[in-house]
mmCIF file of C-alpha atoms in Angstrom:
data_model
loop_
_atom_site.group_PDB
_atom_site.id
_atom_site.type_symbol
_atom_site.label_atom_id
_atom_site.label_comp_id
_atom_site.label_asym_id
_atom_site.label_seq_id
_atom_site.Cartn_x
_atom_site.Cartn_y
_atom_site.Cartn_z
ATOM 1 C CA UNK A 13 -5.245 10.106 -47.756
ATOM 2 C CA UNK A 14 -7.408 12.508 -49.942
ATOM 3 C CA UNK A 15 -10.050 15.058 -48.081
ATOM 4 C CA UNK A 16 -12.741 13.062 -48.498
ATOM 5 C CA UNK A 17 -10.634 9.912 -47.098
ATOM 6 C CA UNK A 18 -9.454 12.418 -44.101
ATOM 7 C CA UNK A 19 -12.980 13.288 -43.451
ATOM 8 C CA UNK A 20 -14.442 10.010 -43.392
ATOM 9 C CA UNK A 21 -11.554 8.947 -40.971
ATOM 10 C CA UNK A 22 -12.398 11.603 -38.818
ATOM 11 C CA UNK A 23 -15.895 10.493 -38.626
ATOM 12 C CA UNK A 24 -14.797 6.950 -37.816
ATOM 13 C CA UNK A 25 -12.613 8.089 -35.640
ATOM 14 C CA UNK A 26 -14.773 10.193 -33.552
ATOM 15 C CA UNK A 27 -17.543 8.101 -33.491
ATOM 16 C CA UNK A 28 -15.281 4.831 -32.012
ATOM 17 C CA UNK A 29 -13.324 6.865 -29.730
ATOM 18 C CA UNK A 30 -15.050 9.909 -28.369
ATOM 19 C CA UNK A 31 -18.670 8.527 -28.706
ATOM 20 C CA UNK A 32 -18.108 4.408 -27.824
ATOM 21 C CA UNK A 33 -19.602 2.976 -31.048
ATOM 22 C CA UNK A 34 -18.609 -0.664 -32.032
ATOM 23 C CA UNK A 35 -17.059 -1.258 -35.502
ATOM 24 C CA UNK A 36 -20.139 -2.538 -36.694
ATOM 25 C CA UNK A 37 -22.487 0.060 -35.642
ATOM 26 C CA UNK A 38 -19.994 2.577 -37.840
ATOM 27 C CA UNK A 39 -19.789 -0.023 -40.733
ATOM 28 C CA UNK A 40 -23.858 0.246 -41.192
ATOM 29 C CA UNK A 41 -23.730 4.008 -40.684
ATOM 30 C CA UNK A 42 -21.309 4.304 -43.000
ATOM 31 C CA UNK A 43 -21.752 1.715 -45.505
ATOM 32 C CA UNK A 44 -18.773 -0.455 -45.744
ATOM 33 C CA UNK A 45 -17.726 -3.187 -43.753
ATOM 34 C CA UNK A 46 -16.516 -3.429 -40.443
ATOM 35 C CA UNK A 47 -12.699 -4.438 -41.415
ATOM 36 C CA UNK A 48 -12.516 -1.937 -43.722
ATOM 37 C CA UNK A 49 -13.616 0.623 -40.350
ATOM 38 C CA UNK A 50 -10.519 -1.122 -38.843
ATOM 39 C CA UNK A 51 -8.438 -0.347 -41.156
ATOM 40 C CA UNK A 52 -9.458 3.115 -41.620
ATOM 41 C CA UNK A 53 -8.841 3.427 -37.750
ATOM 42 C CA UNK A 54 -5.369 1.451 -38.227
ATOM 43 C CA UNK A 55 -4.496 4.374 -40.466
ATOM 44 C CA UNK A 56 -6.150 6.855 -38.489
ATOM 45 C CA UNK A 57 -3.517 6.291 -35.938
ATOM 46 C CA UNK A 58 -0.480 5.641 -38.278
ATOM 47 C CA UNK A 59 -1.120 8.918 -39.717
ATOM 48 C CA UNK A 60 -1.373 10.717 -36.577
ATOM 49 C CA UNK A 61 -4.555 12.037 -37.108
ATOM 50 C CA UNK A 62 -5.529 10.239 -34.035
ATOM 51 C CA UNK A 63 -3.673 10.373 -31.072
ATOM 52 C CA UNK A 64 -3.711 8.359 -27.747
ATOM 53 C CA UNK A 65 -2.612 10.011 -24.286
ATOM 54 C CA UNK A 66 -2.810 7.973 -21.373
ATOM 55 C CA UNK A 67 -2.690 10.571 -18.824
ATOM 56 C CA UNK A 68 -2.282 10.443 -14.681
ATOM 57 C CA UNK A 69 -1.757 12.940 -11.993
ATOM 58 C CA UNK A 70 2.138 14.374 -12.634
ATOM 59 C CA UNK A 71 2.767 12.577 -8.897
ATOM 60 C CA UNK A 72 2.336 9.288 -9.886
ATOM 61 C CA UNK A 73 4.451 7.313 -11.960
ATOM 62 C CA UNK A 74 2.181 4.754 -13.887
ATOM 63 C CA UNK A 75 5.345 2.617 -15.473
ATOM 64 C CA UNK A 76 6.867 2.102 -12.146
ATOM 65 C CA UNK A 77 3.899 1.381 -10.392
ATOM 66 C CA UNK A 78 3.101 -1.402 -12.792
ATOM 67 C CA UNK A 79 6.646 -2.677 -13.070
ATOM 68 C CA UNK A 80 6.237 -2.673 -9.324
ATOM 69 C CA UNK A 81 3.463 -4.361 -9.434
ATOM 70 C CA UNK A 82 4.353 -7.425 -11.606
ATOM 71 C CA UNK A 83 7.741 -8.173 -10.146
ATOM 72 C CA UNK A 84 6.695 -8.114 -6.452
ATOM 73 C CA UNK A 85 3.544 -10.242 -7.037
ATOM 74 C CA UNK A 86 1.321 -7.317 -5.544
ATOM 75 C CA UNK A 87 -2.098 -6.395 -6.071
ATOM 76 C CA UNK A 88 -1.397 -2.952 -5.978
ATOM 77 C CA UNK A 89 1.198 -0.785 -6.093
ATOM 78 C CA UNK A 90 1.615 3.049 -6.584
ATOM 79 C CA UNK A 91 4.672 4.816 -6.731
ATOM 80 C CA UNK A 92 4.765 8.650 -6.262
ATOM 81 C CA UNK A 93 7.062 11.237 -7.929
ATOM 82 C CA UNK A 94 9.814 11.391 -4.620
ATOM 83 C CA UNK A 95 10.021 15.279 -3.577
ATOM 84 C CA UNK A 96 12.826 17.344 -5.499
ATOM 85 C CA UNK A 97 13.867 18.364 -2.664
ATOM 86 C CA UNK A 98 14.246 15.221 -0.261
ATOM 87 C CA UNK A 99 17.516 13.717 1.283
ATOM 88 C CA UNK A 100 18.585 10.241 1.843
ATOM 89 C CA UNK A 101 18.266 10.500 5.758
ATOM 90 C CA UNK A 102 14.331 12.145 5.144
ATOM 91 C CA UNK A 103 11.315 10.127 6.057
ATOM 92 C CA UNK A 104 8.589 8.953 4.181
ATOM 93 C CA UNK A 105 7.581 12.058 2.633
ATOM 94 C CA UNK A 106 3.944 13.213 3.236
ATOM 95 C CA UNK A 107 2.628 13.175 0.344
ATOM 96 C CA UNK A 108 2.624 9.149 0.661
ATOM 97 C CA UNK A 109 0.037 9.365 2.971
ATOM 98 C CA UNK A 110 -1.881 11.492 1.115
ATOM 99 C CA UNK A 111 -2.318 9.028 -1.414
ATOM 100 C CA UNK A 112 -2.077 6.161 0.336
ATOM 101 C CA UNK A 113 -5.563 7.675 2.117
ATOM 102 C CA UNK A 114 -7.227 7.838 -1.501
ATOM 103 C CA UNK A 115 -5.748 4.241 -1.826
ATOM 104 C CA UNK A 116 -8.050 2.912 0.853
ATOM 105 C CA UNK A 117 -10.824 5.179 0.047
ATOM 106 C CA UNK A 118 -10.976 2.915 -3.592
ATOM 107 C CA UNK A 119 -10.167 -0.476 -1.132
ATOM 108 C CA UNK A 120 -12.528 -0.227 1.631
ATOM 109 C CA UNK A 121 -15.562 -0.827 1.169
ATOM 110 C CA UNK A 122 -19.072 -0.661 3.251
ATOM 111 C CA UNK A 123 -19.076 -3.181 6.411
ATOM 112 C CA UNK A 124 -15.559 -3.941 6.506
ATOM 113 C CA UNK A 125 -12.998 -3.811 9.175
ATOM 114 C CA UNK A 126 -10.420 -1.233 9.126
ATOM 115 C CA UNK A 127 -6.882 -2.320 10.383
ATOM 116 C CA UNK A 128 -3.677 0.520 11.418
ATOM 117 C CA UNK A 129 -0.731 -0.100 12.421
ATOM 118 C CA UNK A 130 1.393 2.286 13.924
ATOM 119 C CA UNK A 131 3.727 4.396 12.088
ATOM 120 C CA UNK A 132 4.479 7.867 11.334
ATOM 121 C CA UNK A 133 2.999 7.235 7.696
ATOM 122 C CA UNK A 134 0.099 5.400 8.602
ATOM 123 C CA UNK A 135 -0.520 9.096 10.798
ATOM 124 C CA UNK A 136 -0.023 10.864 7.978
ATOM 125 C CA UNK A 137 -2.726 9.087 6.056
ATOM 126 C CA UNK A 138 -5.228 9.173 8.939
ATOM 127 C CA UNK A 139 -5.005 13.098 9.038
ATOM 128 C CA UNK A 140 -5.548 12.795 5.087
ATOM 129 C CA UNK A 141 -8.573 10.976 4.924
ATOM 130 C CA UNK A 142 -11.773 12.549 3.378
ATOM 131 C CA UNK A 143 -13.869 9.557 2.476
ATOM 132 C CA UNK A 144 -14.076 6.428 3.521
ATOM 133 C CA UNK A 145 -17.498 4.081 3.622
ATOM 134 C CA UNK A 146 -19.067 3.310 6.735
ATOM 135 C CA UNK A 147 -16.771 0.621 8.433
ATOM 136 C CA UNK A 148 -15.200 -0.200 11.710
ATOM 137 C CA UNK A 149 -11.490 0.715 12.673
ATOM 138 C CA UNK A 150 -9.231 -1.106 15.194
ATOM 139 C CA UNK A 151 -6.004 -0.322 16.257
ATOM 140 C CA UNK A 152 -3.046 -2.772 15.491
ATOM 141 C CA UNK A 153 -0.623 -2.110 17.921
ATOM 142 C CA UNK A 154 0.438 -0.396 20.912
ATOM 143 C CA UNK A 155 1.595 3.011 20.944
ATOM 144 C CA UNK A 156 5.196 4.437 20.438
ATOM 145 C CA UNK A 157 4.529 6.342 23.181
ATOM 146 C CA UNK A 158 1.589 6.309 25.882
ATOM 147 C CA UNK A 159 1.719 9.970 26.414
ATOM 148 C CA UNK A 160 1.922 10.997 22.571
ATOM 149 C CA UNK A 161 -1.290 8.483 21.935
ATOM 150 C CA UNK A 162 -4.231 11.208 21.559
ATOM 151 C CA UNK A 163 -1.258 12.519 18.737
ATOM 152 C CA UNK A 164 -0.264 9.048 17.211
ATOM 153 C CA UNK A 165 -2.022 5.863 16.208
ATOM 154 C CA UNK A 166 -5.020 6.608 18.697
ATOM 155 C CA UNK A 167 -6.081 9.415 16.541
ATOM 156 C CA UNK A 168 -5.557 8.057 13.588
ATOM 157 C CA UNK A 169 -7.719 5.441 14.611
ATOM 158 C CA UNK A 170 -10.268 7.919 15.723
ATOM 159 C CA UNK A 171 -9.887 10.378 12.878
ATOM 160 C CA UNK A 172 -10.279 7.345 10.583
ATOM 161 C CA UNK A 173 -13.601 6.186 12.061
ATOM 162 C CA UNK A 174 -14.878 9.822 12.249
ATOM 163 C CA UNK A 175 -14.277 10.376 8.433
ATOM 164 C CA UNK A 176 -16.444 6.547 7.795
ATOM 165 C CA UNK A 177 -18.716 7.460 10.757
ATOM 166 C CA UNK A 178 -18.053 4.054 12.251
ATOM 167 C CA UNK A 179 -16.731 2.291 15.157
ATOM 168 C CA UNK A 180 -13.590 3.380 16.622
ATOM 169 C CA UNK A 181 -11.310 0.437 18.574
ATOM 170 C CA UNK A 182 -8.132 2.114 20.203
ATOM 171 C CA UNK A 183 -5.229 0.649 21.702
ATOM 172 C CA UNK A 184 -4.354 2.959 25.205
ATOM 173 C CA UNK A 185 -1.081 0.626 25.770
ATOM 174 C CA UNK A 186 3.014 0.863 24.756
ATOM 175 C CA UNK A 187 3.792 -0.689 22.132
ATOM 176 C CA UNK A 188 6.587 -2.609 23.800
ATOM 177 C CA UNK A 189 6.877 -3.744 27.174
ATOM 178 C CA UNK A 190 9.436 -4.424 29.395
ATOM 179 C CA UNK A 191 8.650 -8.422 29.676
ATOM 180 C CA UNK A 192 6.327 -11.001 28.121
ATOM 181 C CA UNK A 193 4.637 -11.126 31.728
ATOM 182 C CA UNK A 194 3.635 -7.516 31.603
ATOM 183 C CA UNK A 195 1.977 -7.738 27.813
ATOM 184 C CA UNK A 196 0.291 -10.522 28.681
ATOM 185 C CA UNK A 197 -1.076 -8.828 30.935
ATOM 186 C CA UNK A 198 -2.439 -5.466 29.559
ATOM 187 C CA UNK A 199 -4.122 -8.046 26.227
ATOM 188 C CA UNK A 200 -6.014 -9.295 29.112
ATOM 189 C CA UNK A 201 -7.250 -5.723 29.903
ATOM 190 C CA UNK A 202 -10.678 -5.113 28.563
ATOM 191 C CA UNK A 203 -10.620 -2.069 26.209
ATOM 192 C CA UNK A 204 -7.469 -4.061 24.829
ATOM 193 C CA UNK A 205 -8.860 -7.385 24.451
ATOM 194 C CA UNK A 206 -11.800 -5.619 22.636
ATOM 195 C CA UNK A 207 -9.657 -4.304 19.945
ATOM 196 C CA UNK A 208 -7.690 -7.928 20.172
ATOM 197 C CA UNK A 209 -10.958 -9.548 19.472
ATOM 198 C CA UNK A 210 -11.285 -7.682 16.058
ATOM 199 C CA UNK A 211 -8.216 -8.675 14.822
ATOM 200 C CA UNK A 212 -9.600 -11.757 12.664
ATOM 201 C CA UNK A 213 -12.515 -9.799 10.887
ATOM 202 C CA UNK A 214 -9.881 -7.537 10.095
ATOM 203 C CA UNK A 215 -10.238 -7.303 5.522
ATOM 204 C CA UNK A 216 -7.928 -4.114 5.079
ATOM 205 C CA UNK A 217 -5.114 -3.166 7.122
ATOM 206 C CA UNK A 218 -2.310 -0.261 6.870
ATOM 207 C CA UNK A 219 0.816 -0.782 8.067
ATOM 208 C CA UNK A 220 4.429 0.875 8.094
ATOM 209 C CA UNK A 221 7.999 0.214 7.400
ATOM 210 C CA UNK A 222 11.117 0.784 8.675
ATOM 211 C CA UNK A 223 14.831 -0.068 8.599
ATOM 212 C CA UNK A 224 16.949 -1.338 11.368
ATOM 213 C CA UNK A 225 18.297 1.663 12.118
ATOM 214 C CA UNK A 226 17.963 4.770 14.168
ATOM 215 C CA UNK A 227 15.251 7.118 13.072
ATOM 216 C CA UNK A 228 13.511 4.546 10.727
ATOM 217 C CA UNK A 229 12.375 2.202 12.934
ATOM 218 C CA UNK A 230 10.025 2.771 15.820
ATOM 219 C CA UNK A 231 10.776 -0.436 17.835
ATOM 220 C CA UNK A 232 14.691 0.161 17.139
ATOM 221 C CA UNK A 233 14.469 2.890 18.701
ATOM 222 C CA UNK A 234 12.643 2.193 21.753
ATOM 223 C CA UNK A 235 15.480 -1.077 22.736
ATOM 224 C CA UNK A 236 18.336 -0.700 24.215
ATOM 225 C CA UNK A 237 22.548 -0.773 22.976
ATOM 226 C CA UNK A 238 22.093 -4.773 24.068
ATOM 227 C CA UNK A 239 18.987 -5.429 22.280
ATOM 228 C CA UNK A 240 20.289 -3.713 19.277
ATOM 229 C CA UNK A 241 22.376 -5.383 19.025
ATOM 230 C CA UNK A 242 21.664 -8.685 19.339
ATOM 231 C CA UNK A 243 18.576 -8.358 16.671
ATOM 232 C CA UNK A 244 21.480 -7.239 14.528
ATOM 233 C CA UNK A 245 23.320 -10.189 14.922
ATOM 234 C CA UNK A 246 20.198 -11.989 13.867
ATOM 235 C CA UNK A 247 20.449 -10.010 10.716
ATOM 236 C CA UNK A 248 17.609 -7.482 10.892
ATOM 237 C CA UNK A 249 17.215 -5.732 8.177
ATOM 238 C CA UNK A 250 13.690 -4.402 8.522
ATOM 239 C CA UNK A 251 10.875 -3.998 10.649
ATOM 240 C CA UNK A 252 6.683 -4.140 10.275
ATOM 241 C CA UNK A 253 4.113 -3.801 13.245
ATOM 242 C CA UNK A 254 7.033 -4.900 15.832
ATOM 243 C CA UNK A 255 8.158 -8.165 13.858
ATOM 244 C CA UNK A 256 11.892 -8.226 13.015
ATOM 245 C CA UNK A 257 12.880 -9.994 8.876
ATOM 246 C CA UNK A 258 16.119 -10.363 7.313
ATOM 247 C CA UNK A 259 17.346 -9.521 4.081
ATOM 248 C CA UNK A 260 15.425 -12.222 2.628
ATOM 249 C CA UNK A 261 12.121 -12.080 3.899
ATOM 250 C CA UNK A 262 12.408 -14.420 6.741
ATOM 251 C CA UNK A 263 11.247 -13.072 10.203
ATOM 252 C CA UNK A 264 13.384 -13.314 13.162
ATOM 253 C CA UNK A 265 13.572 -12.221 16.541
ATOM 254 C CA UNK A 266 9.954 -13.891 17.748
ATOM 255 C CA UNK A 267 10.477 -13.447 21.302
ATOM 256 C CA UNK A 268 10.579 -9.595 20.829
ATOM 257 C CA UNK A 269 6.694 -10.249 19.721
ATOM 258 C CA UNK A 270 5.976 -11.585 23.366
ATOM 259 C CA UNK A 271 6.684 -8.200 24.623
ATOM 260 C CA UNK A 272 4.641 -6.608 22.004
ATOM 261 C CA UNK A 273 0.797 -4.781 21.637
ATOM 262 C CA UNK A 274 0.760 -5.772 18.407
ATOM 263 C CA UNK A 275 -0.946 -8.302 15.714
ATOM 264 C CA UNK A 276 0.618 -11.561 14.833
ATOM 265 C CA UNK A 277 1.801 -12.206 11.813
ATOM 266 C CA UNK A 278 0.164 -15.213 11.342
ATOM 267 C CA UNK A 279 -3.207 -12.808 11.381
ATOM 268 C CA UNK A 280 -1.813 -10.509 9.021
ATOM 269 C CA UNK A 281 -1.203 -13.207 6.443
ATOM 270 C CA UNK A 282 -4.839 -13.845 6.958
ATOM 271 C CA UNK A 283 -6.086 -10.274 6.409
ATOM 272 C CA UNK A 284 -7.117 -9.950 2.506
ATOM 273 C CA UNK A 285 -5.243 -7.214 2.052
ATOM 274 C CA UNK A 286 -2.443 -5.527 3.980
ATOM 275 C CA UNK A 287 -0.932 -2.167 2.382
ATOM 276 C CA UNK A 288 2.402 -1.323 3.097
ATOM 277 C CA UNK A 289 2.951 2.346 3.355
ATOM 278 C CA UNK A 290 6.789 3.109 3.304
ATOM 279 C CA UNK A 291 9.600 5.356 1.006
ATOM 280 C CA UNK A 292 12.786 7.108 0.668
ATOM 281 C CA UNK A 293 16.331 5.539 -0.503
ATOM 282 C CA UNK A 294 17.072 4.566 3.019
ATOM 283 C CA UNK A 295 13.824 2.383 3.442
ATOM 284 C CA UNK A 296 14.609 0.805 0.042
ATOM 285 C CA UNK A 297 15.968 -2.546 1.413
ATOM 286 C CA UNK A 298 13.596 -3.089 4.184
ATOM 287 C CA UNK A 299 10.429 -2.671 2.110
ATOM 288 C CA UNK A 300 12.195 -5.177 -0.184
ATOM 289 C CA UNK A 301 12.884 -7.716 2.556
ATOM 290 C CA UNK A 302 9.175 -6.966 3.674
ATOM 291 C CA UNK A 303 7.890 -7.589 0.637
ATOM 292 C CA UNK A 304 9.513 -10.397 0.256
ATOM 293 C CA UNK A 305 7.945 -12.032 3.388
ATOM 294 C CA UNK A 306 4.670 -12.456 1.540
ATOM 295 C CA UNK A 307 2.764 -10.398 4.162
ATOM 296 C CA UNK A 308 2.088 -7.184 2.530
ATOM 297 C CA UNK A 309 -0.548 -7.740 -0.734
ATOM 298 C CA UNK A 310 -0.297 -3.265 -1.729
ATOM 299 C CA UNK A 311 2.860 -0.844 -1.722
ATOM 300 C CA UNK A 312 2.313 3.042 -1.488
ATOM 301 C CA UNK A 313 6.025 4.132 -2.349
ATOM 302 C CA UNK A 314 8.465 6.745 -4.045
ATOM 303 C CA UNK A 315 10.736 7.007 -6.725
ATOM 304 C CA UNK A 316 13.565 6.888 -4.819
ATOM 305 C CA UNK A 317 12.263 3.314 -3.295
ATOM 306 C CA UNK A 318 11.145 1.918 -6.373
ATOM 307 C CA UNK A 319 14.201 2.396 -8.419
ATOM 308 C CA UNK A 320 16.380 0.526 -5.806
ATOM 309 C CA UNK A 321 13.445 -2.451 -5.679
ATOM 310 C CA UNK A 322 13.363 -2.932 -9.051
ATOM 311 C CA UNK A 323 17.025 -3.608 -9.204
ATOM 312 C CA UNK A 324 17.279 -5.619 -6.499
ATOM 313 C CA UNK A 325 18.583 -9.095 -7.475
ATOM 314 C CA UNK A 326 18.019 -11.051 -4.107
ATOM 315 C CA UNK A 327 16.017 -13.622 -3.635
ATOM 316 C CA UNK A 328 12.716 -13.744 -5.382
ATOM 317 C CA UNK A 329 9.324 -12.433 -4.150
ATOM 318 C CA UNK A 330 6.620 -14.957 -2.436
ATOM 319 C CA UNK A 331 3.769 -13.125 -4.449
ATOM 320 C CA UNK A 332 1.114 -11.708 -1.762
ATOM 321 C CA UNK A 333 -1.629 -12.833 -4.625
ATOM 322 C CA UNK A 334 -1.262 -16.455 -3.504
ATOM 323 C CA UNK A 335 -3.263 -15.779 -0.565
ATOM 324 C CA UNK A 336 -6.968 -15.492 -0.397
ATOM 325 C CA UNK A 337 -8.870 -13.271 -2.858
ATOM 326 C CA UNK A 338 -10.755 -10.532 -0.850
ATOM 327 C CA UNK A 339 -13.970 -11.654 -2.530
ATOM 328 C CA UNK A 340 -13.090 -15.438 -1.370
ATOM 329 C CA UNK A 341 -12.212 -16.332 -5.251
#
């Protein structure tokens, strides 16, 4: 290309990508057709004198995310650089929350119901939060621990409605009980059976994952040697909200539920969309076999996480897109 063909390109160039001109409104300003603008563009970029970044925040890893993405069947998915410095045996790092909590600020939207689960990463999101539009948040389950609740899900219930300045629907219960008698019999309390009763207008909801093992799984670790082991024998391999899946996705363990503050599952396949928030090498395998279920529609991950899912060769996804559209599409 000669100067005055450089030049011209430059104009073209500018106009189309900096200032949002069509083809044909460069073609009549500068005289020639609008193919021949196309192919001066074409050239533009073959000759480097136009160049195309596509640039995000150096946490987040746009190719896995959409790799992610397409071969779980999700409607979202964002993976996050995994820390330099993190181990195997480390939990979902922090920063997950952080972005999970600008996740839902883009998902939530004015008037809608506001679902968490408990989970140390669904805390860490909570305590995140700067914006959120004026909804209503219930509380999905029971507690890990009564006395830790005013440091655990129930403030991240309340710090969540605070931040939307709406309604604020805590659980004040265990998460699980000794028998199905004694649940049944704190859903029947009233503050409880309020927050029950917004289950089904839950539209977004925030859950965790963990493995079946100590340290990654809340309800693991509140059972006993026994009960261990007999969910093992089932072949847990992961564990969301208090409900028990295998390797492949299928859920297990149903009578632990009866002893459970928590929502069904059935309801959580009905809530629009339910994002997972869950990372680390050692969570790998569970978040697959969660995914898997069909239950979770959005994944907040890590590196670490994402590389092992995206080699994983089991049994195929049951895309979370199947269900409902939010907008009732």
């Amino acid at each position: 290309m000669g100067p005055a063909e450089l030049v011209q390109a430059a104009a073209m160039a500018r106009r189309f990508y900096l200032e949002g001109k069509s083809k044909i409104q460069i073609a009549e300003e500068f005289g020639v057709s609008r193919f021949k603008v196309a192919r001066v563009l074409e050239t533009a970029l073959e000759r480097d004198l136009v160049r195309i970044e596509i640039r995000v925040p150096s946490e987040l890893d746009a190719e896995r995310s959409d790799a992610l993405r397409a071969r779980y069947g999700l409607r979202h998915a964002v993976v996050v650089e995994s820390p330099a410095d993190a181990s195997e045996e480390a939990a979902d790092p922090e920063n997950l929350g952080e972005v999970a909590a600008d996740l839902l600020g883009e998902l939530v939207t004015e008037g809608d119901v506001l679902g968490l689960a408990w989970g140390r990463s669904t805390i860490h999101m909570a305590a995140a939060l700067h914006r959120l539009p004026p909804c209503t948040v219930v509380q999905l389950t029971g507690v890990y621990d009564a006395g830790t609740a005013d440091r655990g899900s129930v403030e991240a219930v309340r710090r969540a409605a605070e931040v939307s300045g709406g309604e604020a629907h805590p659980i004040y219960a265990p998460m699980l009980l000794p028998d199905p008698a004694t649940a049944a019999a704190l859903r029947g309390q009233t503050g409880i059976a309020r927050a029950f009763e917004h289950f089904d207008k839950v539209t977004v909801a925030c859950v965790s994952i963990g493995s079946w093992e100590p340290g990654v799984s809340t309800v693991y670790d509140m059972l006993s040697d026994d009960e261990r082991a007999h969910y093992a024998s089932l072949g847990a391999a992961a564990e969301m909200s208090a409900h028990l899946f295998d390797a492949e996705g299928r859920r297990i363990g149903r009578d632990l539920g009866e002893r459970c503050i928590t929502v069904e599952a059935d309801r959580l396949r009905r809530i629009p969309e339910v994002v997972a928030i869950a990372g680390g090498r050692r969570k790998a395998a569970a978040i697959g076999a969660v995914l898997r279920s069909g239950l979770v529609t959005s994944l907040v991950t890590d590196t670490a996480a994402a590389d092992h899912l995206l080699l994983e060769t089991g049994p195929g996804p049951r895309p979370a897109l199947e269900r409902t559209d939010p907008d009732g599409a």
